[in-house]
PDB file of C-alpha atoms in Angstrom:
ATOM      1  CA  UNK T   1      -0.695   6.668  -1.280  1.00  0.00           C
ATOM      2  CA  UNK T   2       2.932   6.739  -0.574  1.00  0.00           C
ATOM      3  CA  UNK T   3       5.338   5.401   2.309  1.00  0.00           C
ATOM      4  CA  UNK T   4       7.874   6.580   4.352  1.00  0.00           C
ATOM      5  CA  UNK T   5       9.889   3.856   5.852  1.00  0.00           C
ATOM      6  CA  UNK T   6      13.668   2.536   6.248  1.00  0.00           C
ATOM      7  CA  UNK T   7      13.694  -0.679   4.281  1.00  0.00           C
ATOM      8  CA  UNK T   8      16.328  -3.217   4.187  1.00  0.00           C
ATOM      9  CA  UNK T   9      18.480  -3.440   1.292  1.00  0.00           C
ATOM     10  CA  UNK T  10      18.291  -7.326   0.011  1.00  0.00           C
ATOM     11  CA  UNK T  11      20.788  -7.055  -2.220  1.00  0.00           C
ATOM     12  CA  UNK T  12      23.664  -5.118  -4.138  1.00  0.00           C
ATOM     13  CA  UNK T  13      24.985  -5.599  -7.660  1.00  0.00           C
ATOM     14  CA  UNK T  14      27.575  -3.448  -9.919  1.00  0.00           C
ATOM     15  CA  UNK T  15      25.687  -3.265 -12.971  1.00  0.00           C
ATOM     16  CA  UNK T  16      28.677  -1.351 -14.896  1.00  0.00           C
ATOM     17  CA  UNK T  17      31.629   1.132 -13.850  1.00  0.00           C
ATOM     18  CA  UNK T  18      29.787   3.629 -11.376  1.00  0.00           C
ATOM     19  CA  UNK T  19      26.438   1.900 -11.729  1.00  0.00           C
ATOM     20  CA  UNK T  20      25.195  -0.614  -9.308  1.00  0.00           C
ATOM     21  CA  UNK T  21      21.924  -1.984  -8.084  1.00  0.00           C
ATOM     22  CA  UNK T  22      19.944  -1.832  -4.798  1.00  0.00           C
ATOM     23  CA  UNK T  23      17.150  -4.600  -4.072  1.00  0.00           C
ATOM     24  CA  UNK T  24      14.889  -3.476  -1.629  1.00  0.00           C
ATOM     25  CA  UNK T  25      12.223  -5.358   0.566  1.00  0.00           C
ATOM     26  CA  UNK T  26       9.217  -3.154   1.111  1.00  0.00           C
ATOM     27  CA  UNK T  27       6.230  -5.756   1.430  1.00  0.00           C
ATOM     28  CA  UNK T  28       3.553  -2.748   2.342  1.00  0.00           C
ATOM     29  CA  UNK T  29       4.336  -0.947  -1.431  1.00  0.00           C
ATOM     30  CA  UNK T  30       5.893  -3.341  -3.598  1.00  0.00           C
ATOM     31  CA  UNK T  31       2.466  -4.529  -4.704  1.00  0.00           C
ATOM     32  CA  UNK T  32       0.693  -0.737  -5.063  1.00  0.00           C
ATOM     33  CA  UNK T  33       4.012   0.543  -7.021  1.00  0.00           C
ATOM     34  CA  UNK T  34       3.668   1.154 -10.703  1.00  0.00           C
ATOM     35  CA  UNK T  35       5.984   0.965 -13.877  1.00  0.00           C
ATOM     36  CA  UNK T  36       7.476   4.499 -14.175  1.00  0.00           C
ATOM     37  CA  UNK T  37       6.731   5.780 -10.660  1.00  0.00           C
ATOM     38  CA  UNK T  38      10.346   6.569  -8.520  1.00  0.00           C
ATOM     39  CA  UNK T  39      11.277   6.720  -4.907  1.00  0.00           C
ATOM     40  CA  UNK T  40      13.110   9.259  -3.153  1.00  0.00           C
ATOM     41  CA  UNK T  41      15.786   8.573  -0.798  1.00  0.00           C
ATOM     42  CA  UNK T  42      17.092  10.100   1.867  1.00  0.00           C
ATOM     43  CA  UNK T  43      21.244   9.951   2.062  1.00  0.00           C
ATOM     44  CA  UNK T  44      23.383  10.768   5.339  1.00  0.00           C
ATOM     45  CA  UNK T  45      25.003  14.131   5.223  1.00  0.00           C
ATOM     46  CA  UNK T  46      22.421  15.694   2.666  1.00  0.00           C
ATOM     47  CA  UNK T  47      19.393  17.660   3.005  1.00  0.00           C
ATOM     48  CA  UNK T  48      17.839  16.974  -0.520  1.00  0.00           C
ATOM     49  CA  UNK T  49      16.303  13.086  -0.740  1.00  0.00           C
ATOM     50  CA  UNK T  50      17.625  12.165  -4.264  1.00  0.00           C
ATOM     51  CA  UNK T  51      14.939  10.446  -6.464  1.00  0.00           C
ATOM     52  CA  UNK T  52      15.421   7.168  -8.463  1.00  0.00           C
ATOM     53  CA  UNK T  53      13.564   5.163 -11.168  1.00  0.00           C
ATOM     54  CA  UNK T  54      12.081   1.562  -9.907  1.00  0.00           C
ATOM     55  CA  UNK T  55      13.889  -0.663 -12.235  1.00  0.00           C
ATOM     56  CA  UNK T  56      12.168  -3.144 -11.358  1.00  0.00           C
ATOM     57  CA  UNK T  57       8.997  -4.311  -9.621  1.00  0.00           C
ATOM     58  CA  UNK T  58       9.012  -8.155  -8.046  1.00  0.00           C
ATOM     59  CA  UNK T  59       5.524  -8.167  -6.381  1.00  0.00           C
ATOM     60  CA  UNK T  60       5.672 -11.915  -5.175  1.00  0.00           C
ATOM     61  CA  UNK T  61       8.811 -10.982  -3.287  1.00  0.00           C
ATOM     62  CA  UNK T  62       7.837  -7.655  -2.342  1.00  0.00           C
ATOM     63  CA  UNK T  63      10.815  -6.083  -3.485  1.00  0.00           C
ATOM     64  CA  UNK T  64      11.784  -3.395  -5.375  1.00  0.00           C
ATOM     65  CA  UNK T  65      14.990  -2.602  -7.926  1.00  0.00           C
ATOM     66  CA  UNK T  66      16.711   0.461  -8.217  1.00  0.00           C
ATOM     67  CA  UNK T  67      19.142   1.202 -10.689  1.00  0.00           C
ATOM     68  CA  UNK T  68      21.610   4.335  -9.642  1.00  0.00           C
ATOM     69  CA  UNK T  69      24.423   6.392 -11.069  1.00  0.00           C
ATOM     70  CA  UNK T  70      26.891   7.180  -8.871  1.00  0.00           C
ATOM     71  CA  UNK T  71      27.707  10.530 -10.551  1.00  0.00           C
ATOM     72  CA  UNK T  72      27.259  13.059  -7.449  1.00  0.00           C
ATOM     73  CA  UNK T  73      28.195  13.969  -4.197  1.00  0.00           C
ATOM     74  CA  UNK T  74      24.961  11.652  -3.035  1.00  0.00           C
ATOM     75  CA  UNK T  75      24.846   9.202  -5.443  1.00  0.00           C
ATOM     76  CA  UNK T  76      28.487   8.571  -4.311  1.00  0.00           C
ATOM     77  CA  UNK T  77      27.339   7.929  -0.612  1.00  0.00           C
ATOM     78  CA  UNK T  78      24.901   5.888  -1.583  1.00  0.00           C
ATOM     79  CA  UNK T  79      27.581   3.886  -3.664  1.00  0.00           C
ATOM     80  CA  UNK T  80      28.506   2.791  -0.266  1.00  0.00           C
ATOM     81  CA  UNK T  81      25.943   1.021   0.938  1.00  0.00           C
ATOM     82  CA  UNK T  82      25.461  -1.859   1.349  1.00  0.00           C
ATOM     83  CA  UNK T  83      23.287  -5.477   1.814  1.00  0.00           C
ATOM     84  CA  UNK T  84      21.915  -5.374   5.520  1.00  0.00           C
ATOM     85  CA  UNK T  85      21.851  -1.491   5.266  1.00  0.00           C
ATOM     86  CA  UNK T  86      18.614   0.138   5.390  1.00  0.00           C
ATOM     87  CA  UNK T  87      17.408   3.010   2.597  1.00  0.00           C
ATOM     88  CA  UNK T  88      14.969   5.801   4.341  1.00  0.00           C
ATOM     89  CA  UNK T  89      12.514   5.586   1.418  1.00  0.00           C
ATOM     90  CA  UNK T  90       9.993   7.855   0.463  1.00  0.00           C
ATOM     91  CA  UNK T  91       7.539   5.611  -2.063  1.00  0.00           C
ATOM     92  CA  UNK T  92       6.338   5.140  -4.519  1.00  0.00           C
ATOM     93  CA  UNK T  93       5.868   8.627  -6.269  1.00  0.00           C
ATOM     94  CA  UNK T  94       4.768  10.440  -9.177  1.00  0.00           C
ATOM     95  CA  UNK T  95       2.839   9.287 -12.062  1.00  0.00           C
ATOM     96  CA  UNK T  96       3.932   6.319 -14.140  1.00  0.00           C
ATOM     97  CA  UNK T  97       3.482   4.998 -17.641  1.00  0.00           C
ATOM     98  CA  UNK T  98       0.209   4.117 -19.355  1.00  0.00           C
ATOM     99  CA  UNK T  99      -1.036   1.086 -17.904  1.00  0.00           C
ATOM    100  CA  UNK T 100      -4.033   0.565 -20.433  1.00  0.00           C
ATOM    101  CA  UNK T 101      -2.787  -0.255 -23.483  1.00  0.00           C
ATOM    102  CA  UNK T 102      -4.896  -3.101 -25.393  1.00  0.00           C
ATOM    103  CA  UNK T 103      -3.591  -6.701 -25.689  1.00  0.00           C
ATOM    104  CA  UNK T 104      -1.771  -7.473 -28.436  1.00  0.00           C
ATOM    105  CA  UNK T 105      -0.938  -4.105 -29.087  1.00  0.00           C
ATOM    106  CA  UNK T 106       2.885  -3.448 -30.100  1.00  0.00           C
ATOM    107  CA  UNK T 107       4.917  -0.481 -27.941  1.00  0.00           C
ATOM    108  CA  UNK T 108       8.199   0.242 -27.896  1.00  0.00           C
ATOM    109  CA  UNK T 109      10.096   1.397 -24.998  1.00  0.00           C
ATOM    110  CA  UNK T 110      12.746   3.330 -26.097  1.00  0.00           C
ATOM    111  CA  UNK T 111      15.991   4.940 -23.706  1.00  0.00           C
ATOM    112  CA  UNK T 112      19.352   5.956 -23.805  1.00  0.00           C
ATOM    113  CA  UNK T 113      21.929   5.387 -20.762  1.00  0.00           C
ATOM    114  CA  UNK T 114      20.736   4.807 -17.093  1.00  0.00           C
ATOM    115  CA  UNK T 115      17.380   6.373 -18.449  1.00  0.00           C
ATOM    116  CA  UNK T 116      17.061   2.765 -19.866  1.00  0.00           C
ATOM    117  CA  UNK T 117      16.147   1.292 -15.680  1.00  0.00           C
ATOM    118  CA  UNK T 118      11.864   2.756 -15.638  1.00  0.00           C
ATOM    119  CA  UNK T 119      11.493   0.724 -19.161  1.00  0.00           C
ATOM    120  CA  UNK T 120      12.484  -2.765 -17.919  1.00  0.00           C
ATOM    121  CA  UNK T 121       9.823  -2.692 -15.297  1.00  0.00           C
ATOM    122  CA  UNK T 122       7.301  -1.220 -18.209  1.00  0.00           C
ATOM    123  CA  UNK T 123       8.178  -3.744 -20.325  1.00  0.00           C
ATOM    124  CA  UNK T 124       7.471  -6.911 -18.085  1.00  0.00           C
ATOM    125  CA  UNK T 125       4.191  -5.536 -16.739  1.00  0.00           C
ATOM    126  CA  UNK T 126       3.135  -5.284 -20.819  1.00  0.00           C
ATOM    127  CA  UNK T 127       4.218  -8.374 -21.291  1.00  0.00           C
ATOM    128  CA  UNK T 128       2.114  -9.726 -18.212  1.00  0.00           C
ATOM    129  CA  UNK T 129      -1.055  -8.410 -19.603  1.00  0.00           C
ATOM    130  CA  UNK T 130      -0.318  -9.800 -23.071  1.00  0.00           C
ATOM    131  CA  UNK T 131       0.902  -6.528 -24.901  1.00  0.00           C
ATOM    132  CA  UNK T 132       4.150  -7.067 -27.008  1.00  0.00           C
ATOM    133  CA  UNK T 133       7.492  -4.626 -26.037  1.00  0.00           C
ATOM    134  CA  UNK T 134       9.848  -3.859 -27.945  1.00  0.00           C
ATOM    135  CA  UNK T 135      13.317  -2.389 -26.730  1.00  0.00           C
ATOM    136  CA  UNK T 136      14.814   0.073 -28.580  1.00  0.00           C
ATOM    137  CA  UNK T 137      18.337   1.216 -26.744  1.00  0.00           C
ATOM    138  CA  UNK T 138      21.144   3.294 -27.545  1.00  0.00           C
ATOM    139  CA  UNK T 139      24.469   5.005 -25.830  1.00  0.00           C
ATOM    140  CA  UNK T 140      27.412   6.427 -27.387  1.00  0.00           C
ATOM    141  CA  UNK T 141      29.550   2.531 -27.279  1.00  0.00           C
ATOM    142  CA  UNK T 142      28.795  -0.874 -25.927  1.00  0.00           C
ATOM    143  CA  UNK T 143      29.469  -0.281 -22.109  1.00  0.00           C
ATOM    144  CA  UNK T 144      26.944   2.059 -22.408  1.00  0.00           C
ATOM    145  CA  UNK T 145      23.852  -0.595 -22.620  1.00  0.00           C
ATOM    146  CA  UNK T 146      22.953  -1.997 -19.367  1.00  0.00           C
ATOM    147  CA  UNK T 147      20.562  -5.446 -18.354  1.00  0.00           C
ATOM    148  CA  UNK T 148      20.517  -6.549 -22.054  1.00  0.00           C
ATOM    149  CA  UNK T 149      20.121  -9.619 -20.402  1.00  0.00           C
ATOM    150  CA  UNK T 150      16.985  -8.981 -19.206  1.00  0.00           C
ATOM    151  CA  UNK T 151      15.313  -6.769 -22.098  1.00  0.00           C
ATOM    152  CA  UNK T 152      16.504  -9.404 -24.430  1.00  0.00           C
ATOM    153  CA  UNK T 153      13.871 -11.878 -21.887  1.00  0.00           C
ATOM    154  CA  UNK T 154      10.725  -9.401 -22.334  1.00  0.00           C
ATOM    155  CA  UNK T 155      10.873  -8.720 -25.847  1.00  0.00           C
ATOM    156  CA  UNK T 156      12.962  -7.836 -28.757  1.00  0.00           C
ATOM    157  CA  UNK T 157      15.580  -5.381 -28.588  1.00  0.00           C
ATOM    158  CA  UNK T 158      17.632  -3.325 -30.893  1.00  0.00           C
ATOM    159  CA  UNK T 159      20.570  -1.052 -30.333  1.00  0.00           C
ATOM    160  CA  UNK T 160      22.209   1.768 -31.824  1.00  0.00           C
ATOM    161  CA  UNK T 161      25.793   3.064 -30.616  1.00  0.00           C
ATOM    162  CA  UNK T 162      27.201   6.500 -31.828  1.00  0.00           C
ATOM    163  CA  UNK T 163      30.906   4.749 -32.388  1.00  0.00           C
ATOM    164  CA  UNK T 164      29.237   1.488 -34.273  1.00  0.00           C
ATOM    165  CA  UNK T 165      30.265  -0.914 -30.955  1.00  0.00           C
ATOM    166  CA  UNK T 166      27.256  -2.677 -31.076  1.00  0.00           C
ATOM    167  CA  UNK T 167      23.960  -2.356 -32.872  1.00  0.00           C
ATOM    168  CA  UNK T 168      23.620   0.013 -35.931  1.00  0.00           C
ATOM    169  CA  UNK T 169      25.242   3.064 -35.773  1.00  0.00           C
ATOM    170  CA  UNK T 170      23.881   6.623 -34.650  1.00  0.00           C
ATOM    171  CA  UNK T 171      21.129   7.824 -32.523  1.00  0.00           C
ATOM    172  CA  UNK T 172      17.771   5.733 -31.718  1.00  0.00           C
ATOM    173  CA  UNK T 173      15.845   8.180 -34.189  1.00  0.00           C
ATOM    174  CA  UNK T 174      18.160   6.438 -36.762  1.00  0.00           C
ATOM    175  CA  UNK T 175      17.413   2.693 -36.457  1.00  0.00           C
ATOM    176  CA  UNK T 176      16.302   1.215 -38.947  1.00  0.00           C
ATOM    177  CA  UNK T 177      13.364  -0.689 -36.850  1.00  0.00           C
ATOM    178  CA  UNK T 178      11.098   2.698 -37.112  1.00  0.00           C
ATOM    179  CA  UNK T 179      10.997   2.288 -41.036  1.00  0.00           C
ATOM    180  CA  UNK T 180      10.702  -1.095 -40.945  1.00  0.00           C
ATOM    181  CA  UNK T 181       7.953  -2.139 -38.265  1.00  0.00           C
ATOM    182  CA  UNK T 182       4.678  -0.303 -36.732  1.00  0.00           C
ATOM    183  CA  UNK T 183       4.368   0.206 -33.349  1.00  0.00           C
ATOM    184  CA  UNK T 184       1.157   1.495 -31.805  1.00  0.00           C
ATOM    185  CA  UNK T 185       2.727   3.829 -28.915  1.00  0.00           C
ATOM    186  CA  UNK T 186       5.933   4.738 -27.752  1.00  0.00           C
ATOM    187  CA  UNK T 187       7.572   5.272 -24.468  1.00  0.00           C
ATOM    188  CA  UNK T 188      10.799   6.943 -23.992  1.00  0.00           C
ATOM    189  CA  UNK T 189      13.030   8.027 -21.088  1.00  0.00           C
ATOM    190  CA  UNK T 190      16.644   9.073 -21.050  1.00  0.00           C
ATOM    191  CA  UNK T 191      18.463  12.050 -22.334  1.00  0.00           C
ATOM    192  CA  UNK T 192      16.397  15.283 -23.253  1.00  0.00           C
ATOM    193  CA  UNK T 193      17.494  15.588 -26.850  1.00  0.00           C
ATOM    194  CA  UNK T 194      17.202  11.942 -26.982  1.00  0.00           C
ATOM    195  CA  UNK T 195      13.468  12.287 -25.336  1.00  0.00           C
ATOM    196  CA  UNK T 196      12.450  15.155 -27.229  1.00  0.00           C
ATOM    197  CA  UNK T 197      13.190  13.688 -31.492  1.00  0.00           C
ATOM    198  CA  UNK T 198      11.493  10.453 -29.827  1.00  0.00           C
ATOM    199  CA  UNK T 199       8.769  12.686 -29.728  1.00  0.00           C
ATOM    200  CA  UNK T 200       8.780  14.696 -32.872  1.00  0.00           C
ATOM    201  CA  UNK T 201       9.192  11.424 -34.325  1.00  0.00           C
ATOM    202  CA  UNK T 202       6.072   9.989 -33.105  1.00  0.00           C
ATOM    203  CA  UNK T 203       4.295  13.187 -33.613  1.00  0.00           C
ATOM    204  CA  UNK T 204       5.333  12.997 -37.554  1.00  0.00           C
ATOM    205  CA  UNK T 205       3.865   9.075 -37.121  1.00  0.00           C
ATOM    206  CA  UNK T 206       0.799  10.014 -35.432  1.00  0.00           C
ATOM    207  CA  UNK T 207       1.950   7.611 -32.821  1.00  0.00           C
ATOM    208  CA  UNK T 208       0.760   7.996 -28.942  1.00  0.00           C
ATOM    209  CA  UNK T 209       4.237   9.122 -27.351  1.00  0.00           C
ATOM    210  CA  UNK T 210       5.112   9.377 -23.044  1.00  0.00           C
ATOM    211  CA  UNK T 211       7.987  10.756 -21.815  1.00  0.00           C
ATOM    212  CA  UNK T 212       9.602   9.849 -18.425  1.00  0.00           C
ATOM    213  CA  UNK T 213      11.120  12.731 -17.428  1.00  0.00           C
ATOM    214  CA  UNK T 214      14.502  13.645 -15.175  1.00  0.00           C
ATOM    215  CA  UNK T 215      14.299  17.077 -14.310  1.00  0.00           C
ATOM    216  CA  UNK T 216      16.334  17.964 -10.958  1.00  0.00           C
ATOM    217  CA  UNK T 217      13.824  17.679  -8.104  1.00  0.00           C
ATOM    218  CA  UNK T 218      13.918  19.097  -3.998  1.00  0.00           C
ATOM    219  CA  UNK T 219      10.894  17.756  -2.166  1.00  0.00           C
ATOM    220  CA  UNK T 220       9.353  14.969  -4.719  1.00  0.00           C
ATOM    221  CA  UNK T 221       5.523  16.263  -3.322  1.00  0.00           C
ATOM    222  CA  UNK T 222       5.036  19.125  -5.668  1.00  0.00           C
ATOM    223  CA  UNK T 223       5.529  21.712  -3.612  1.00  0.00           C
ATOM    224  CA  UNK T 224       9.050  23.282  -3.522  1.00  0.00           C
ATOM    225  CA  UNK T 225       8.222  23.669  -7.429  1.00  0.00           C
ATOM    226  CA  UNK T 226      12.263  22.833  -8.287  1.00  0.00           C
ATOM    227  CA  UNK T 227      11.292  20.614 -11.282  1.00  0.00           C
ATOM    228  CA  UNK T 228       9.174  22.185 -13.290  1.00  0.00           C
ATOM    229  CA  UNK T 229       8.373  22.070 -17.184  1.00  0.00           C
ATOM    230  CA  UNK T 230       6.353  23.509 -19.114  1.00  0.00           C
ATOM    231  CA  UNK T 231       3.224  22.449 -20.750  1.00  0.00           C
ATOM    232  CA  UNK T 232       1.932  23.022 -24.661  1.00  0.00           C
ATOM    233  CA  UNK T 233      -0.273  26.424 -22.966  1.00  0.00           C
ATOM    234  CA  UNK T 234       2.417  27.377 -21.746  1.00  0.00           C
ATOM    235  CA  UNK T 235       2.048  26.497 -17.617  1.00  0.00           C
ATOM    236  CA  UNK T 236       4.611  25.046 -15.245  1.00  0.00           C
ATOM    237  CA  UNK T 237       3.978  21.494 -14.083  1.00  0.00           C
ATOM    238  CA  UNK T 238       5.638  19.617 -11.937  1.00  0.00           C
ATOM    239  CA  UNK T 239       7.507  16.870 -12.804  1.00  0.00           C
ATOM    240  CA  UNK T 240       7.697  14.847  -9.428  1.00  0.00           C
ATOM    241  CA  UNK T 241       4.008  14.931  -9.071  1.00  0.00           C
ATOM    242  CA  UNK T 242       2.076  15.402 -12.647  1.00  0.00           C
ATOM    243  CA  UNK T 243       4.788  13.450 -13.882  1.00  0.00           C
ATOM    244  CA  UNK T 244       7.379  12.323 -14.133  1.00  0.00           C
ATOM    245  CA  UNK T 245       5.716  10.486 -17.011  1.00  0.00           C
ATOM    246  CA  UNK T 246       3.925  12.608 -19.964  1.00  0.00           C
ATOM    247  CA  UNK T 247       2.049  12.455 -23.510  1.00  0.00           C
ATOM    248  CA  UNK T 248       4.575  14.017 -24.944  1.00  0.00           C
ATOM    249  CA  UNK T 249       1.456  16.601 -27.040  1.00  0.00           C
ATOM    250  CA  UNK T 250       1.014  17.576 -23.445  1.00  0.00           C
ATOM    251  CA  UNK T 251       4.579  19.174 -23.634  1.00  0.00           C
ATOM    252  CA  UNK T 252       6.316  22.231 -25.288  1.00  0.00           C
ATOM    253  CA  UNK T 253       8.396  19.728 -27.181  1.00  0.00           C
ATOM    254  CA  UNK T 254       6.917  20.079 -30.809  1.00  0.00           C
ATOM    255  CA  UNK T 255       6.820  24.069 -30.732  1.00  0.00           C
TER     256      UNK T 255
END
C-alpha cells in the first residue's frame, strides 16, 4: 500500500552542481518501502507530481533519501526547498529490485549518472542479508560519480569515465571487472543505452539481469498509460506500476 502525506524535510545536502539531497521523515512508510521503489512528488505551480528514486532507506529513523536533478522547470522548484519545508509525497511506488537473492551470492549494481541513487539503497539491503555488492559506476569525467563515499562502505566499487578522469576509461560494458570476476546477477539503472548493453551483456553471460527504468511518467498509478514500454510479446507495460524495475528477458531489449 502506498501513502499520501506532506512530510517534513529533515534535511538538505548539495550532492554536486545541480544535484542535492532531500531527507525525509515518513515514520508510517519508511519501514514498508523497498530498494528500487520511487515516490512521486507533488511541486507548487505544476500539475504533473514528478517521480524520484529512494536513495536511500534508514528504517530505524524512519526516513527516507532522495537524490534529485535539478534539470527542469520542477526539479528547479524543488531546488528551492528547503529543511523545515514539507514534500506532498505520494509513496512508496512501483516495483523494486529482487529482494531474494541467496546469501553469499555476488551482484553487481551497475549505473551511470543520477541513475546511480536506487543502487545505494539496493546495495545496503544485500549487504544486510549477507549477499556481497559490487558497484560498478561510470559518467563521462569525475564530477560525474556521486556518494562514492558511501558505495565505497557497502562493497567494492569500480569506475569507468569516458575522458579517463577517474577509473578506467570508456563505458561500464568496458571494465575490465566483467572479464575478470563472476557475478551471479546484475542490476542496472541509468541511461538507456547504458541500461540496454548491461543487458545484452548479461544475456551473452547467461547472467539474471533487472533494469530500473526512467521513462517519463503522469499519474505514477498506471493509469494515464504515459510511461509505457514494451515487453518481449510485444505489449505495453507500464513502467510506474509493473516496474519501474524489470528482468531485462522480460523486455524488447535483446531483439
Amino acid at each position: 500500500m502506498y501513502s499520501c502525506n506532506n512530510y517534513p524535510v529533515i534535511e538538505k545536502n548539495e550532492i554536486a552542481s545541480g544535484i542535492f539531497s532531500y531527507t525525509i521523515l515518513c515514520p508510517e512508510v519508511a519501514a514498508e518501502a523497498k530498494p528500487g521503489q520511487f515516490v512521486h512528488i507533488r511541486v507548487e505551480g505544476f500539475t504533473l507530481r514528478r517521480p524520484i528514486s529512494i536513495n536511500r532507506i534508514c528504517r530505524e529513523a524512519n526516513e527516507l533519501w532522495l537524490l534529485v536533478h535539478a534539470v527542469g522547470e520542477g526539479t528547479r522548484t524543488l531546488y528551492n526547498m528547503q529543511a523545515g519545508d514539507t514534500l506532498n509525497c505520494v509513496l512508496p511506488l512501483g516495483n523494486g529490485f529482487t529482494t531474494t537473492h541467496p546469501a553469499g551470492n555476488k551482484v553487481l549494481l551497475v549505473g551511470g549518472g543520477v541513475g546511480t541513487a536506487p543502487l545505494l539503497a539496493y546495495g545496503e539491503y544485500l549487504k544486510e542479508r549477507g549477499v556481497q555488492p559490487s558497484f560498478l559506476l561510470g559518467g563521462r569525467s569525475a564530477k560525474d560519480l556521486l556518494q562514492l563515499d558511501l558505495f565505497e562502505q557497502v562493497g567494492p566499487v569500480y569506475i569507468t569515465t569516458e575522458d579517463a578522469s577517474l577509473g578506467e576509461k570508456g563505458f561500464v560494458t568496458q571494465h575490465s571487472v566483467l572479464e575478470a570476476e563472476h557475478f551471479d546477477a546484475i542490476s542496472t539503472c541509468g541511461p538507456k543505452p547504458m541500461m540496454m548493453a548491461v543487458a545484452r551483456y548479461a544475456h551473452a553471460k547467461g547472467i539474471t539481469c533487472e533494469a530500473s527504468l526512467e521513462n517519463l511518467m503522469a499519474c505514477g498509478l498506471g493509469a494515464c498509460l504515459c510511461c509505457v514500454e514494451k515487453n518481449h510479446e510485444g505489449h505495453n507495460v507500464c513502467v510506474c506500476k509493473e516496474g519501474p524495475v524489470f528482468n531485462t528477458e522480460q523486455l524488447q531489449w535483446q531483439n
